[in-house]
């Protein structure tokens, strides 16, 4: 596969140097839009416009849809080398949701120029879509759906589909609307082709239509589509008027995007870090803020330990258990936070569940604390030949794990309730807070029990 | 939505108590299979069989497909209360991939009884599917695809579709095969309905078919379907013979499953932790092994610190910076590991990239180490009024962050190369190893430079 790609690139470069445009067009036409987009990205900047111009309008539109996901700098190249009018003509051909996504990423000035140059009807559609929150159903829906009236026949419906098939994002679901554009039914193309051609849509359509509202969060939309195995879901407003549809390919992008976002936040960095060294600045920007939070909390932890100065100088062995306590507390806290974040993301937990979930996690924390506390108590006592040190470390472990499990669960749920992405309550944030409380517990226990050590 | 569900459950319980079977059938028929599956899960055990028996065979099959995702204990209930023959009849109606998934989860004895009772042809299909690795293309494909010959007309192809529509998993892609069942083309239903009914398939089909091989990893399959925005992808063997198809709904399940798996492993627990307290044992089982690893490494870290005993008793302040050093090193390591794990999962990094990626991350680690090392050096020097302590802490931070970034990157890539899920190289594993190396660096620096402190 990789070798095949290399060969293709060599062949293409050769043809570009010899300016064999018709050969290039033939070569490129054998590939899927997603592949052509990748090829464009790999090409030298000044060749991109040449190749793009050789694509048919329909293909060019589909390639632009794919490019948008890959690398926006390629799009800037194309705007520069081909001009806004050329792009505007192709954006006219794009699905409205992809056109809106694309334009939404361009600088405002370029966006307005292109919108001016587009067909009026398309431009209006796209401008409306641009106004929705990008993370909402409105932000990912397309207006190219197929809607029919309920008083036509199945045969006529297929004729309608034939006419609008080239325009529509999907023809596999046909939505049925009344005169006020309210959604009253749905029928699949599969059902239409097996139906008697003379049957009225009204008599064969499904009346219970599952839809999403235009302001629903995209994560929730993805859950609906996934739960019902839909290929698309209709988007309606408060009055059940049909505004658009969201297709399964966009849902897949949402699932990948949300999972990546959660994974990065849990790992303590904010965004996707790309491959090139050139984006070092971007990497630092996404990672440094989390490190500064950790630094602040590390210094607080140091201050807590300073309160233990007298005990530490008397019993240096107390210091040996600091990494053990913070490491294990951090682990329990991260586990609980992960379970809470994922539970909230896939809809297993909702913010109303707080008491039940907190009780369960506290119990888990106590159990884990008892098991691990007992083990480390025995080890500490034997290793340092001190029963009291064993008691201090063991009790600290119990207290630490219980609070860690509770904090790891409550912080993400609280964040969700306050409208913050719960994955922000991520590894560094949770572990650092747990370090501080764990050391407070340890210091307190040590200063109370130290008399028995000396 | 939740209130609606509660009302439904009350209504249903009332009807069940009064044994109004036909009313129950009418009520339940208004819901989607995914909803009926949820309702069954919420129902008291002894009512599940009653409700399930009221479903049509087709609906019952779709409900079973959904149940399989939700809670396998419900399926055991149904086997017990309705008997294996009843289930076998319904499993006959299921898509072969879902039937295989379902049977794969049942105890071997039950599975064999049901396979005996199923229609021969279906049972053979399912048994073949059961032999593929569950994480491979073969493990998620279905054999209910639509395949035609290239020498028929578009009109005839639609007639074929009409006949097999009720059986096929999707009718939206029609695959074209030769006499030896080799995949030679594909055409969408959308293209078929707009085509001239007299056109030969051969003249309108796509000849470049993107397919996956039967042994391809399911994560890779998901990437192909997502990249090309497919509704299904054909599965072929080495000789390009068509074996089955994988539909987009199954791909969505794979993406959720793989993302969850990575998230849990990165968070340091192995599997999905359910809601109930009753599964406490399961929670402990998935979390304790990771805690024991952390414990072992915490004890090693303690041993490392023991080597610093003399220095610690002389300069207790050295202990104050332990949480800061381990916390920040752990953070950098987790960030790097997250980026590596996600990069490997979405295909941005492959194991051949090791030098390029390692070089980049080392550079990032050094940069982060210089910035943070300088800051903490100044803080440490001012706070403890000791220039040398500042130098020790600052240098330790630099060394710690550089090795943390490098280890965080290399360990997941190495795991991938050895065929282990890279997400296993997860937060607790990475942070604990980084704790140890970080403390080794700190101890070494401290013991060399301590002379200047005293």
CSV table of C-alpha atoms in Angstrom, one decimal, chain A:
chain,number,residue,atom,x,y,z
A,1,UNK,CA,0.0,0.0,0.0
A,2,UNK,CA,2.8,2.4,1.0
A,3,UNK,CA,4.9,1.3,-1.9
A,4,UNK,CA,2.0,1.7,-4.3
A,5,UNK,CA,1.6,5.3,-3.0
A,6,UNK,CA,5.3,6.0,-3.6
A,7,UNK,CA,5.1,4.7,-7.1
A,8,UNK,CA,2.1,6.8,-7.8
A,9,UNK,CA,3.8,10.0,-6.5
A,10,UNK,CA,6.9,9.4,-8.6
A,11,UNK,CA,4.7,8.8,-11.7
A,12,UNK,CA,2.7,12.0,-10.9
A,13,UNK,CA,5.8,14.1,-10.4
A,14,UNK,CA,7.3,12.9,-13.7
A,15,UNK,CA,4.0,13.8,-15.5
A,16,UNK,CA,3.9,17.2,-13.8
A,17,UNK,CA,7.5,18.0,-14.8
A,18,UNK,CA,6.7,17.0,-18.4
A,19,UNK,CA,3.3,18.9,-18.2
A,20,UNK,CA,1.3,16.0,-19.4
A,21,UNK,CA,-2.0,17.3,-18.2
A,22,UNK,CA,-4.3,14.8,-19.8
A,23,UNK,CA,-2.3,11.9,-18.6
A,24,UNK,CA,-2.4,13.3,-15.1
A,25,UNK,CA,-6.2,13.6,-15.3
A,26,UNK,CA,-6.5,10.0,-16.3
A,27,UNK,CA,-4.2,8.8,-13.6
A,28,UNK,CA,-5.8,10.7,-10.9
A,29,UNK,CA,-9.4,9.8,-11.9
A,30,UNK,CA,-8.7,6.2,-10.8
A,31,UNK,CA,-8.5,7.3,-7.2
A,32,UNK,CA,-11.1,8.0,-4.5
A,33,UNK,CA,-11.5,11.6,-3.3
A,34,UNK,CA,-9.9,10.7,0.1
A,35,UNK,CA,-6.9,9.4,-1.7
A,36,UNK,CA,-6.7,12.4,-4.0
A,37,UNK,CA,-6.8,14.6,-0.9
A,38,UNK,CA,-3.9,12.7,0.6
A,39,UNK,CA,-1.9,13.0,-2.7
A,40,UNK,CA,-2.5,16.8,-2.8
A,41,UNK,CA,-1.3,17.1,0.7
A,42,UNK,CA,1.9,15.3,-0.2
A,43,UNK,CA,2.5,17.2,-3.4
A,44,UNK,CA,4.8,20.3,-3.5
A,45,UNK,CA,2.9,23.5,-2.9
A,46,UNK,CA,3.2,24.9,-6.4
A,47,UNK,CA,1.9,21.7,-8.1
A,48,UNK,CA,-1.3,21.5,-6.0
A,49,UNK,CA,-3.3,24.0,-8.0
A,50,UNK,CA,-2.3,22.4,-11.3
A,51,UNK,CA,-3.6,18.9,-10.2
A,52,UNK,CA,-6.7,20.3,-8.5
A,53,UNK,CA,-7.7,22.1,-11.7
A,54,UNK,CA,-7.7,18.9,-13.6
A,55,UNK,CA,-10.5,17.4,-11.4
A,56,UNK,CA,-14.1,17.4,-12.4
A,57,UNK,CA,-16.2,19.8,-10.3
A,58,UNK,CA,-17.9,17.0,-8.5
A,59,UNK,CA,-14.7,15.3,-7.7
A,60,UNK,CA,-13.0,18.6,-6.7
A,61,UNK,CA,-15.9,19.2,-4.3
A,62,UNK,CA,-15.5,15.8,-2.7
A,63,UNK,CA,-11.7,16.3,-2.5
A,64,UNK,CA,-12.2,19.6,-0.7
A,65,UNK,CA,-14.5,17.9,1.8
A,66,UNK,CA,-11.7,15.5,2.6
A,67,UNK,CA,-9.0,18.1,2.6
A,68,UNK,CA,-10.8,20.0,5.3
A,69,UNK,CA,-10.1,17.1,7.6
A,70,UNK,CA,-6.5,16.6,6.6
A,71,UNK,CA,-4.7,19.9,6.5
A,72,UNK,CA,-6.2,23.4,6.1
A,73,UNK,CA,-3.0,24.8,4.8
A,74,UNK,CA,-3.6,23.0,1.5
A,75,UNK,CA,-6.8,24.9,1.2
A,76,UNK,CA,-5.1,28.2,1.6
A,77,UNK,CA,-2.7,27.2,-1.1
A,78,UNK,CA,-5.5,26.5,-3.5
A,79,UNK,CA,-7.3,29.8,-2.7
A,80,UNK,CA,-4.0,31.5,-3.4
A,81,UNK,CA,-3.1,29.7,-6.6
A,82,UNK,CA,-6.6,29.3,-8.2
A,83,UNK,CA,-8.4,32.4,-6.8
A,84,UNK,CA,-11.6,32.8,-4.8
A,85,UNK,CA,-13.9,32.5,-7.8
A,86,UNK,CA,-12.7,29.1,-8.7
A,87,UNK,CA,-13.1,27.8,-5.2
A,88,UNK,CA,-16.5,29.4,-4.8
A,89,UNK,CA,-17.7,27.5,-7.9
A,90,UNK,CA,-16.6,24.3,-6.4
A,91,UNK,CA,-17.9,25.0,-2.9
A,92,UNK,CA,-21.3,25.5,-4.6
A,93,UNK,CA,-21.2,21.8,-5.4
A,94,UNK,CA,-20.3,20.7,-1.8
A,95,UNK,CA,-22.7,19.4,0.7
A,96,UNK,CA,-23.8,22.4,2.8
A,97,UNK,CA,-22.4,21.0,6.1
A,98,UNK,CA,-19.0,20.4,4.5
A,99,UNK,CA,-19.0,23.8,2.8
A,100,UNK,CA,-19.9,25.4,6.2
A,101,UNK,CA,-17.1,23.5,8.0
A,102,UNK,CA,-14.6,24.5,5.3
A,103,UNK,CA,-15.6,28.2,5.3
A,104,UNK,CA,-15.7,28.3,9.0
A,105,UNK,CA,-12.0,27.6,9.1
A,106,UNK,CA,-11.0,30.3,6.6
A,107,UNK,CA,-10.1,33.8,7.8
A,108,UNK,CA,-13.3,35.9,7.9
A,109,UNK,CA,-12.2,38.1,5.0
A,110,UNK,CA,-11.6,35.2,2.6
A,111,UNK,CA,-14.9,33.6,3.9
A,112,UNK,CA,-16.9,36.7,3.0
A,113,UNK,CA,-15.4,37.0,-0.4
A,114,UNK,CA,-16.2,33.4,-1.2
A,115,UNK,CA,-19.7,33.7,0.1
A,116,UNK,CA,-20.3,36.7,-2.1
A,117,UNK,CA,-19.1,34.8,-5.2
A,118,UNK,CA,-21.2,31.7,-4.4
A,119,UNK,CA,-24.7,31.0,-5.8
A,120,UNK,CA,-27.2,33.0,-3.6
A,121,UNK,CA,-29.2,30.0,-2.4
A,122,UNK,CA,-26.2,27.9,-1.5
A,123,UNK,CA,-24.6,30.9,0.3
A,124,UNK,CA,-27.7,31.5,2.4
A,125,UNK,CA,-27.8,27.8,3.4
A,126,UNK,CA,-24.1,27.8,4.4
A,127,UNK,CA,-24.4,31.1,6.3
A,128,UNK,CA,-27.3,29.7,8.3
A,129,UNK,CA,-25.3,26.7,9.2
A,130,UNK,CA,-22.3,28.8,10.2
A,131,UNK,CA,-24.4,30.3,12.9
A,132,UNK,CA,-24.9,27.1,14.8
A,133,UNK,CA,-22.5,26.0,17.5
A,134,UNK,CA,-19.9,23.8,15.7
A,135,UNK,CA,-20.3,21.1,18.5
A,136,UNK,CA,-24.1,21.0,18.1
A,137,UNK,CA,-26.4,19.0,15.8
A,138,UNK,CA,-26.9,22.2,13.8
A,139,UNK,CA,-23.1,22.5,13.4
A,140,UNK,CA,-22.7,19.1,11.8
A,141,UNK,CA,-26.0,18.8,9.9
A,142,UNK,CA,-26.5,19.2,6.1
A,143,UNK,CA,-29.5,20.7,4.4
A,144,UNK,CA,-29.3,18.4,1.4
A,145,UNK,CA,-31.9,15.8,2.5
A,146,UNK,CA,-34.7,14.2,0.7
A,147,UNK,CA,-38.2,15.1,1.9
A,148,UNK,CA,-41.5,14.2,0.3
A,149,UNK,CA,-45.3,14.5,1.1
A,150,UNK,CA,-47.3,11.6,2.5
A,151,UNK,CA,-49.9,11.7,-0.3
A,152,UNK,CA,-47.7,10.5,-3.1
A,153,UNK,CA,-47.1,6.8,-4.1
A,154,UNK,CA,-44.0,4.7,-3.5
A,155,UNK,CA,-43.4,4.7,-7.3
A,156,UNK,CA,-43.6,8.5,-7.5
A,157,UNK,CA,-41.3,8.8,-4.5
A,158,UNK,CA,-38.6,6.7,-6.3
A,159,UNK,CA,-39.0,9.0,-9.3
A,160,UNK,CA,-38.4,12.0,-7.0
A,161,UNK,CA,-35.3,10.3,-5.7
A,162,UNK,CA,-34.0,9.7,-9.2
A,163,UNK,CA,-34.2,13.4,-9.9
A,164,UNK,CA,-32.6,14.6,-6.7
A,165,UNK,CA,-30.1,11.8,-6.1
A,166,UNK,CA,-27.1,13.7,-7.4
A,167,UNK,CA,-27.8,16.6,-5.0
A,168,UNK,CA,-28.8,14.8,-1.8
A,169,UNK,CA,-26.2,13.8,0.8
A,170,UNK,CA,-28.0,10.5,1.3
A,171,UNK,CA,-31.0,9.0,-0.6
A,172,UNK,CA,-31.3,6.0,1.6
A,173,UNK,CA,-33.7,7.6,4.1
A,174,UNK,CA,-36.6,9.7,2.8
A,175,UNK,CA,-38.3,12.0,5.2
A,176,UNK,CA,-42.0,12.7,5.1
A,177,UNK,CA,-43.1,16.3,5.9
A,178,UNK,CA,-46.5,18.0,6.0
A,179,UNK,CA,-47.4,21.4,4.4
A,180,UNK,CA,-45.7,23.2,7.3
A,181,UNK,CA,-42.5,21.2,6.9
A,182,UNK,CA,-43.1,19.3,10.1
A,183,UNK,CA,-41.6,15.9,10.2
A,184,UNK,CA,-44.3,13.3,10.2
A,185,UNK,CA,-42.7,10.1,8.9
A,186,UNK,CA,-39.7,8.3,7.5
A,187,UNK,CA,-39.2,5.5,4.9
A,188,UNK,CA,-36.0,3.9,3.8
A,189,UNK,CA,-35.1,3.4,0.1
A,190,UNK,CA,-35.0,-0.4,0.9
A,191,UNK,CA,-38.6,-0.2,1.9
A,192,UNK,CA,-39.5,1.9,-1.1
A,193,UNK,CA,-38.1,-0.5,-3.6
A,194,UNK,CA,-39.9,-3.5,-2.1
A,195,UNK,CA,-43.2,-1.6,-1.7
A,196,UNK,CA,-46.0,-1.9,-4.2
A,197,UNK,CA,-45.4,1.1,-6.5
A,198,UNK,CA,-49.0,2.2,-6.1
A,199,UNK,CA,-49.0,2.2,-2.3
A,200,UNK,CA,-49.4,5.6,-0.7
A,201,UNK,CA,-46.4,6.8,1.4
A,202,UNK,CA,-48.8,7.5,4.2
A,203,UNK,CA,-49.7,3.8,4.4
A,204,UNK,CA,-46.1,2.5,4.5
A,205,UNK,CA,-44.1,5.1,6.3
A,206,UNK,CA,-42.9,4.9,9.9
A,207,UNK,CA,-44.7,7.4,12.0
A,208,UNK,CA,-42.6,7.3,15.1
A,209,UNK,CA,-39.5,9.1,13.8
A,210,UNK,CA,-36.5,9.4,16.1
A,211,UNK,CA,-35.0,12.8,15.6
A,212,UNK,CA,-32.5,15.1,17.3
A,213,UNK,CA,-33.0,18.8,18.1
A,214,UNK,CA,-30.8,21.4,16.4
A,215,UNK,CA,-29.1,22.4,19.7
A,216,UNK,CA,-28.3,18.8,20.9
A,217,UNK,CA,-24.6,18.2,21.7
A,218,UNK,CA,-22.8,16.3,18.9
A,219,UNK,CA,-21.7,13.6,21.3
A,220,UNK,CA,-25.4,12.9,22.2
A,221,UNK,CA,-26.2,12.9,18.4
A,222,UNK,CA,-23.5,10.2,17.9
A,223,UNK,CA,-25.0,8.1,20.7
A,224,UNK,CA,-28.5,8.3,19.1
A,225,UNK,CA,-27.2,7.2,15.6
A,226,UNK,CA,-25.1,4.5,17.1
A,227,UNK,CA,-27.8,3.2,19.4
A,228,UNK,CA,-30.3,2.8,16.5
A,229,UNK,CA,-27.8,1.8,13.8
A,230,UNK,CA,-29.0,4.7,11.6
A,231,UNK,CA,-27.4,5.8,8.4
A,232,UNK,CA,-28.7,9.3,9.1
A,233,UNK,CA,-30.8,11.1,11.7
A,234,UNK,CA,-33.2,14.1,11.0
A,235,UNK,CA,-32.6,17.4,12.8
A,236,UNK,CA,-35.6,19.3,13.9
A,237,UNK,CA,-36.4,22.6,15.7
A,238,UNK,CA,-38.6,23.0,18.8
A,239,UNK,CA,-41.7,22.8,16.6
A,240,UNK,CA,-40.6,19.6,14.9
A,241,UNK,CA,-39.9,21.3,11.6
A,242,UNK,CA,-37.3,19.5,9.6
A,243,UNK,CA,-34.1,21.6,9.4
A,244,UNK,CA,-31.5,19.0,8.1
A,245,UNK,CA,-30.0,15.6,8.5
A,246,UNK,CA,-26.8,14.3,10.0
A,247,UNK,CA,-25.2,11.3,8.1
A,248,UNK,CA,-23.3,8.4,9.7
A,249,UNK,CA,-20.0,9.5,8.1
A,250,UNK,CA,-20.1,12.7,10.1
A,251,UNK,CA,-21.1,10.8,13.2
A,252,UNK,CA,-17.9,8.7,12.8
A,253,UNK,CA,-15.8,11.8,12.7
A,254,UNK,CA,-17.5,13.1,15.8
A,255,UNK,CA,-16.8,9.8,17.7
A,256,UNK,CA,-13.1,9.9,16.7
A,257,UNK,CA,-12.9,13.6,17.6
A,258,UNK,CA,-14.6,13.3,21.0
A,259,UNK,CA,-12.6,10.1,21.9
A,260,UNK,CA,-9.3,11.9,20.9
A,261,UNK,CA,-10.3,14.9,22.9
A,262,UNK,CA,-11.0,12.9,26.0
A,263,UNK,CA,-7.8,10.8,25.6
A,264,UNK,CA,-5.6,13.9,25.2
A,265,UNK,CA,-7.2,15.7,28.1
A,266,UNK,CA,-6.9,12.6,30.3
A,267,UNK,CA,-3.3,12.5,29.3
A,268,UNK,CA,-2.8,16.1,30.3
A,269,UNK,CA,-2.4,17.9,27.0
A,270,UNK,CA,-5.1,19.9,25.2
A,271,UNK,CA,-5.0,19.2,21.5
A,272,UNK,CA,-3.7,17.0,18.8
A,273,UNK,CA,0.0,17.2,18.5
A,274,UNK,CA,1.1,16.8,14.9
A,275,UNK,CA,4.1,15.1,13.5
A,276,UNK,CA,6.4,17.8,12.4
A,277,UNK,CA,9.1,19.5,14.5
A,278,UNK,CA,7.9,22.7,13.0
A,279,UNK,CA,4.9,22.6,15.2
A,280,UNK,CA,7.1,22.5,18.4
A,281,UNK,CA,5.5,25.8,19.4
A,282,UNK,CA,2.1,24.2,19.2
A,283,UNK,CA,3.2,21.2,21.2
A,284,UNK,CA,4.6,23.4,24.0
A,285,UNK,CA,1.4,25.5,24.0
A,286,UNK,CA,-0.7,22.5,24.4
A,287,UNK,CA,1.5,20.9,27.2
A,288,UNK,CA,3.0,23.7,29.2
A,289,UNK,CA,-0.3,25.0,30.9
A,290,UNK,CA,-0.8,21.5,32.4
A,291,UNK,CA,2.8,21.4,33.6
A,292,UNK,CA,2.4,24.8,35.3
A,293,UNK,CA,-0.7,23.5,37.1
A,294,UNK,CA,1.3,20.4,38.2
A,295,UNK,CA,4.2,22.7,39.2
A,296,UNK,CA,2.0,24.8,41.4
A,297,UNK,CA,0.5,21.7,43.1
A,298,UNK,CA,4.0,20.2,43.5
A,299,UNK,CA,5.1,23.3,45.3
A,300,UNK,CA,2.0,23.2,47.5
A,301,UNK,CA,2.9,19.5,48.2
A,302,UNK,CA,6.4,20.6,49.1
A,303,UNK,CA,5.0,23.2,51.5
A,304,UNK,CA,2.9,20.5,53.1
A,305,UNK,CA,6.0,18.4,53.6
A,306,UNK,CA,7.8,21.4,55.1
A,307,UNK,CA,5.2,21.1,58.0
A,308,UNK,CA,6.7,17.7,58.5
A,309,UNK,CA,10.3,19.0,58.6
A,310,UNK,CA,10.8,18.1,62.3
A,311,UNK,CA,9.5,14.6,61.9
A,312,UNK,CA,11.4,14.0,58.7
A,313,UNK,CA,14.8,15.0,60.2
A,314,UNK,CA,14.0,12.7,63.2
A,315,UNK,CA,12.8,9.8,61.0
A,316,UNK,CA,14.3,10.1,57.5
A,317,UNK,CA,12.5,6.8,56.5
A,318,UNK,CA,9.2,8.8,56.4
A,319,UNK,CA,10.5,10.3,53.1
A,320,UNK,CA,11.0,6.8,51.5
A,321,UNK,CA,7.3,6.3,51.3
A,322,UNK,CA,6.4,9.6,49.7
A,323,UNK,CA,6.6,8.2,46.1
A,324,UNK,CA,4.7,5.1,47.0
A,325,UNK,CA,1.8,7.1,48.6
A,326,UNK,CA,1.5,9.7,45.9
A,327,UNK,CA,2.0,7.1,43.1
A,328,UNK,CA,-0.7,4.8,44.4
A,329,UNK,CA,-3.2,7.5,45.3
A,330,UNK,CA,-2.7,9.0,41.8
A,331,UNK,CA,-3.3,5.7,40.2
A,332,UNK,CA,-6.6,5.1,42.1
A,333,UNK,CA,-7.7,8.7,41.4
A,334,UNK,CA,-6.9,8.4,37.7
A,335,UNK,CA,-8.8,5.1,37.5
A,336,UNK,CA,-11.8,6.6,39.1
A,337,UNK,CA,-11.6,9.7,36.9
A,338,UNK,CA,-11.3,7.6,33.8
A,339,UNK,CA,-14.3,5.5,34.7
A,340,UNK,CA,-16.3,8.7,35.4
A,341,UNK,CA,-15.2,10.6,32.3
A,342,UNK,CA,-15.9,7.6,30.0
A,343,UNK,CA,-19.2,6.9,31.8
A,344,UNK,CA,-20.3,10.5,31.2
A,345,UNK,CA,-19.2,10.4,27.6
A,346,UNK,CA,-21.0,7.2,26.6
A,347,UNK,CA,-24.0,8.1,28.7
A,348,UNK,CA,-23.7,5.4,31.3
A,349,UNK,CA,-23.5,8.0,34.1
A,350,UNK,CA,-25.5,11.2,34.2
A,351,UNK,CA,-25.0,14.1,36.6
A,352,UNK,CA,-28.1,13.0,38.6
A,353,UNK,CA,-26.3,9.8,39.5
A,354,UNK,CA,-23.8,11.6,41.8
A,355,UNK,CA,-24.7,9.9,45.1
A,356,UNK,CA,-25.0,6.4,43.8
A,357,UNK,CA,-21.7,6.7,41.8
A,358,UNK,CA,-19.9,8.4,44.7
A,359,UNK,CA,-21.0,5.8,47.2
A,360,UNK,CA,-19.9,3.0,45.0
A,361,UNK,CA,-16.5,4.6,44.3
A,362,UNK,CA,-16.0,5.4,47.9
A,363,UNK,CA,-16.6,1.8,48.8
A,364,UNK,CA,-14.2,0.7,46.1
A,365,UNK,CA,-11.6,3.2,47.4
A,366,UNK,CA,-12.0,1.9,51.0
A,367,UNK,CA,-11.7,-1.7,49.8
A,368,UNK,CA,-8.6,-0.9,47.7
A,369,UNK,CA,-7.2,1.1,50.6
A,370,UNK,CA,-7.7,-1.8,53.1
A,371,UNK,CA,-6.0,-4.3,50.8
A,372,UNK,CA,-3.1,-2.1,49.8
A,373,UNK,CA,-2.8,-0.4,53.1
A,374,UNK,CA,-2.4,-3.7,54.9
A,375,UNK,CA,0.2,-4.9,52.5
A,376,UNK,CA,2.3,-1.7,52.6
A,377,UNK,CA,1.9,-1.5,56.4
A,378,UNK,CA,3.5,-5.0,56.8
A,379,UNK,CA,6.2,-4.2,54.2
A,380,UNK,CA,7.0,-0.8,55.9
A,381,UNK,CA,7.1,-2.3,59.3
A,382,UNK,CA,9.4,-5.1,58.4
A,383,UNK,CA,11.6,-3.1,56.1
A,384,UNK,CA,12.2,-0.3,58.6
A,385,UNK,CA,11.8,-2.6,61.6
A,386,UNK,CA,9.2,-0.2,63.0
A,387,UNK,CA,5.6,-1.2,63.9
A,388,UNK,CA,4.5,2.5,64.3
A,389,UNK,CA,5.9,3.4,60.8
A,390,UNK,CA,3.9,0.5,59.4
A,391,UNK,CA,0.7,1.8,61.0
A,392,UNK,CA,1.4,5.4,59.8
A,393,UNK,CA,2.0,4.3,56.2
A,394,UNK,CA,-0.9,1.8,56.2
A,395,UNK,CA,-3.4,4.3,57.5
A,396,UNK,CA,-2.1,7.0,55.2
A,397,UNK,CA,-2.6,4.6,52.3
A,398,UNK,CA,-6.2,3.8,53.3
A,399,UNK,CA,-7.1,7.5,53.8
A,400,UNK,CA,-5.3,8.5,50.5
A,401,UNK,CA,-7.0,5.9,48.4
A,402,UNK,CA,-10.5,6.6,49.7
A,403,UNK,CA,-10.2,10.3,49.1
A,404,UNK,CA,-8.5,9.6,45.7
A,405,UNK,CA,-11.4,7.4,44.6
A,406,UNK,CA,-14.0,10.0,45.8
A,407,UNK,CA,-12.2,13.0,44.2
A,408,UNK,CA,-11.6,11.1,41.0
A,409,UNK,CA,-15.3,10.5,40.7
A,410,UNK,CA,-16.7,13.8,42.0
A,411,UNK,CA,-14.5,16.2,40.1
A,412,UNK,CA,-15.5,15.0,36.6
A,413,UNK,CA,-19.2,14.9,37.5
A,414,UNK,CA,-19.0,18.4,39.0
A,415,UNK,CA,-17.2,19.7,35.9
A,416,UNK,CA,-19.9,18.2,33.7
A,417,UNK,CA,-22.5,19.9,35.9
A,418,UNK,CA,-20.8,23.3,35.6
A,419,UNK,CA,-20.7,22.8,31.8
A,420,UNK,CA,-16.9,22.1,31.6
A,421,UNK,CA,-15.7,19.1,29.6
A,422,UNK,CA,-15.2,16.5,32.4
A,423,UNK,CA,-12.1,15.2,30.7
A,424,UNK,CA,-10.4,18.5,31.8
A,425,UNK,CA,-10.6,17.0,35.3
A,426,UNK,CA,-7.8,14.9,33.9
A,427,UNK,CA,-4.8,12.9,35.1
A,428,UNK,CA,-2.5,15.8,36.1
A,429,UNK,CA,-5.2,17.8,37.7
A,430,UNK,CA,-6.5,14.9,39.7
A,431,UNK,CA,-3.2,13.3,40.6
A,432,UNK,CA,-1.7,16.6,41.7
A,433,UNK,CA,-4.7,17.4,44.0
A,434,UNK,CA,-4.5,13.8,45.3
A,435,UNK,CA,-0.8,14.3,46.0
A,436,UNK,CA,-1.6,17.2,48.2
A,437,UNK,CA,-4.4,15.6,50.2
A,438,UNK,CA,-2.5,12.4,50.5
A,439,UNK,CA,0.6,14.2,51.9
A,440,UNK,CA,-1.7,16.2,54.3
A,441,UNK,CA,-3.1,12.9,55.6
A,442,UNK,CA,0.4,11.4,55.8
A,443,UNK,CA,1.8,14.5,57.6
A,444,UNK,CA,-1.1,14.7,60.1
A,445,UNK,CA,-0.8,11.0,60.9
A,446,UNK,CA,3.0,11.2,61.2
A,447,UNK,CA,3.0,14.2,63.5
A,448,UNK,CA,0.4,12.6,65.8
A,449,UNK,CA,2.0,9.2,65.9
A,450,UNK,CA,5.7,10.3,65.8
A,451,UNK,CA,6.0,10.2,69.5
A,452,UNK,CA,5.7,6.4,69.4
A,453,UNK,CA,8.5,6.2,66.7
A,454,UNK,CA,11.1,8.0,68.7
